[in-house]
XYZ file of C-alpha atoms in Angstrom:
177
model
C -7.795 1.930 21.227
C -5.852 -1.299 21.190
C -2.393 -0.732 19.542
C -0.759 -4.252 20.382
C 0.659 -5.974 17.456
C -0.073 -10.155 16.914
C 2.988 -12.376 14.957
C 0.347 -15.160 13.005
C 2.522 -18.426 13.990
C 0.296 -19.604 10.818
C 2.449 -17.289 8.909
C 4.494 -15.798 10.704
C 4.626 -12.373 10.050
C 4.185 -8.791 13.187
C 0.459 -7.874 12.031
C -1.048 -4.610 13.748
C -3.194 -1.267 13.085
C -1.944 0.641 10.410
C 0.886 3.983 11.701
C 0.784 7.677 9.396
C 4.021 5.985 7.973
C 3.550 2.828 6.537
C 0.685 4.987 3.560
C 4.128 4.595 1.230
C 4.372 1.548 2.221
C 0.437 0.822 2.003
C 0.462 2.660 -2.081
C 3.443 0.242 -2.744
C 1.713 -2.429 -2.601
C -1.623 -1.565 -3.936
C 0.105 -0.501 -6.914
C 2.502 -3.268 -7.503
C -0.920 -6.148 -6.597
C -2.106 -4.740 -10.460
C -5.155 -6.009 -8.837
C -6.502 -2.896 -7.436
C -7.670 0.877 -7.956
C -4.941 2.334 -7.110
C -5.903 5.381 -5.129
C -4.216 8.317 -5.115
C -0.538 8.345 -2.126
C -1.988 10.980 -0.149
C -5.001 9.045 0.108
C -3.018 5.873 1.605
C -1.113 8.692 3.841
C -5.311 10.601 5.196
C -6.462 6.659 5.514
C -2.862 5.255 7.684
C -3.707 8.301 9.798
C -7.811 8.671 10.637
C -8.329 5.292 10.126
C -5.299 2.973 11.610
C -7.891 1.391 14.038
C -9.617 -0.016 11.360
C -6.901 -1.346 9.234
C -4.318 -3.827 9.305
C -0.789 -4.018 8.463
C 2.008 -7.232 8.175
C 5.420 -7.145 8.177
C 8.108 -9.769 7.617
C 10.610 -10.374 10.008
C 12.103 -7.312 9.171
C 10.098 -5.123 9.732
C 8.751 -4.720 5.889
C 5.476 -3.898 4.958
C 4.024 -7.112 3.509
C 0.447 -6.986 3.434
C -2.624 -4.491 4.680
C -6.786 -4.869 5.226
C -8.427 -0.906 5.668
C -10.995 -0.908 6.135
C -13.242 1.386 8.737
C -17.160 0.949 10.988
C -20.094 1.637 8.996
C -21.627 4.801 10.444
C -24.798 3.487 10.209
C -23.651 0.477 11.291
C -21.645 1.039 13.740
C -20.559 -2.669 14.165
C -20.132 -3.783 10.580
C -16.490 -3.549 9.289
C -16.210 -2.425 5.461
C -13.312 -4.119 4.097
C -11.928 -1.035 1.258
C -8.847 -3.182 -0.061
C -6.756 -5.778 0.931
C -3.488 -6.259 -0.618
C -0.290 -8.800 -0.574
C 3.547 -8.468 -1.688
C 4.288 -11.090 -3.925
C 6.883 -12.737 -1.155
C 4.330 -13.567 0.742
C 1.650 -14.379 -1.463
C -0.356 -17.526 -1.650
C 0.351 -18.226 2.808
C -2.265 -17.023 3.956
C -1.381 -13.804 5.309
C -4.202 -12.482 3.646
C -6.589 -14.216 6.173
C -4.197 -13.525 8.967
C -4.506 -9.320 8.685
C -8.507 -10.156 8.724
C -8.601 -12.252 11.700
C -6.059 -10.250 13.552
C -8.650 -6.856 12.571
C -11.849 -8.485 13.342
C -10.638 -10.086 16.186
C -8.791 -6.216 17.427
C -12.286 -4.528 16.709
C -14.086 -7.253 18.015
C -12.179 -6.648 21.702
C -12.600 -2.459 21.377
C -16.696 -3.232 19.797
C -18.049 -6.715 20.292
C -18.077 -8.759 17.325
C -18.468 -7.348 13.767
C -19.762 -8.363 10.765
C -17.821 -8.171 7.046
C -18.668 -6.584 4.558
C -16.460 -5.934 1.198
C -16.590 -5.581 -2.491
C -15.291 -8.317 -5.288
C -15.701 -8.438 -8.976
C -16.793 -10.880 -10.305
C -13.584 -12.228 -11.712
C -11.471 -11.603 -8.759
C -11.415 -15.110 -7.094
C -8.676 -14.281 -4.864
C -11.222 -12.543 -3.078
C -14.136 -15.028 -3.376
C -11.796 -16.847 -1.476
C -9.926 -14.539 0.548
C -13.518 -13.714 2.399
C -16.217 -16.958 2.182
C -12.730 -19.247 3.433
C -12.661 -15.736 6.388
C -16.301 -16.646 6.895
C -16.200 -19.999 7.513
C -13.248 -20.135 10.155
C -15.471 -17.929 12.106
C -18.694 -20.638 11.051
C -20.530 -17.084 9.850
C -22.738 -17.286 6.480
C -21.993 -15.435 3.474
C -24.500 -13.298 1.101
C -24.282 -12.221 -2.321
C -25.074 -9.128 -4.088
C -24.325 -6.872 -6.697
C -23.574 -3.458 -5.422
C -22.882 -1.425 -7.834
C -23.489 -1.949 -11.168
C -21.063 -1.378 -13.987
C -23.488 1.020 -15.812
C -22.600 3.378 -12.504
C -18.702 3.592 -12.689
C -18.339 6.708 -15.025
C -15.929 5.037 -17.405
C -17.860 1.557 -17.957
C -20.774 2.657 -20.762
C -18.838 3.658 -23.276
C -15.077 1.925 -22.535
C -16.546 -1.183 -20.638
C -13.797 -1.630 -17.634
C -15.314 -2.201 -14.770
C -16.862 -5.464 -13.512
C -19.505 -4.692 -11.657
C -19.150 -4.340 -7.439
C -20.656 -7.250 -5.699
C -21.450 -6.798 -2.258
C -20.542 -9.541 0.521
C -22.135 -9.580 3.689
C -20.594 -11.656 5.899
C -21.451 -13.038 9.596
C -22.333 -12.938 12.549
C -18.963 -15.066 13.349
C -19.575 -18.140 15.247
C -18.008 -16.900 18.322
């Protein structure tokens, strides 16, 4: 597993794999995002242990975690990275940190496994995520296809409360390079 950290010239943050000690920061960033479905703190600790190689954490010059991407290689499609969550601290939002993390993570995985395709789900109302994944595809000369993966009715509380928008699956790839 490649564990090298890279500094993004575009954003100035250092990006590397998650470490178990990052779990609390990932939970904090997810909670503070106001947008993500926040999992238990325990799940972020486990994620940083068991899926560290397929996740990325961005740190500012003081070493504070200011963003993360969690993902995993799909067992049925080992060349496909499913991006689970992306969060960026308010202090660096809009500076390209999310895109830099996706680029660094994809490059790290490509060095180990060959070119990877990306998948992620995005709700129709999440314009920032839509822009993030479309921008990633443009930078890498890849196509994007979209289809509903989980309709609103798939969520246990959605039919009565209308709580959850459908999750639209974005498939990105293959990369041109």
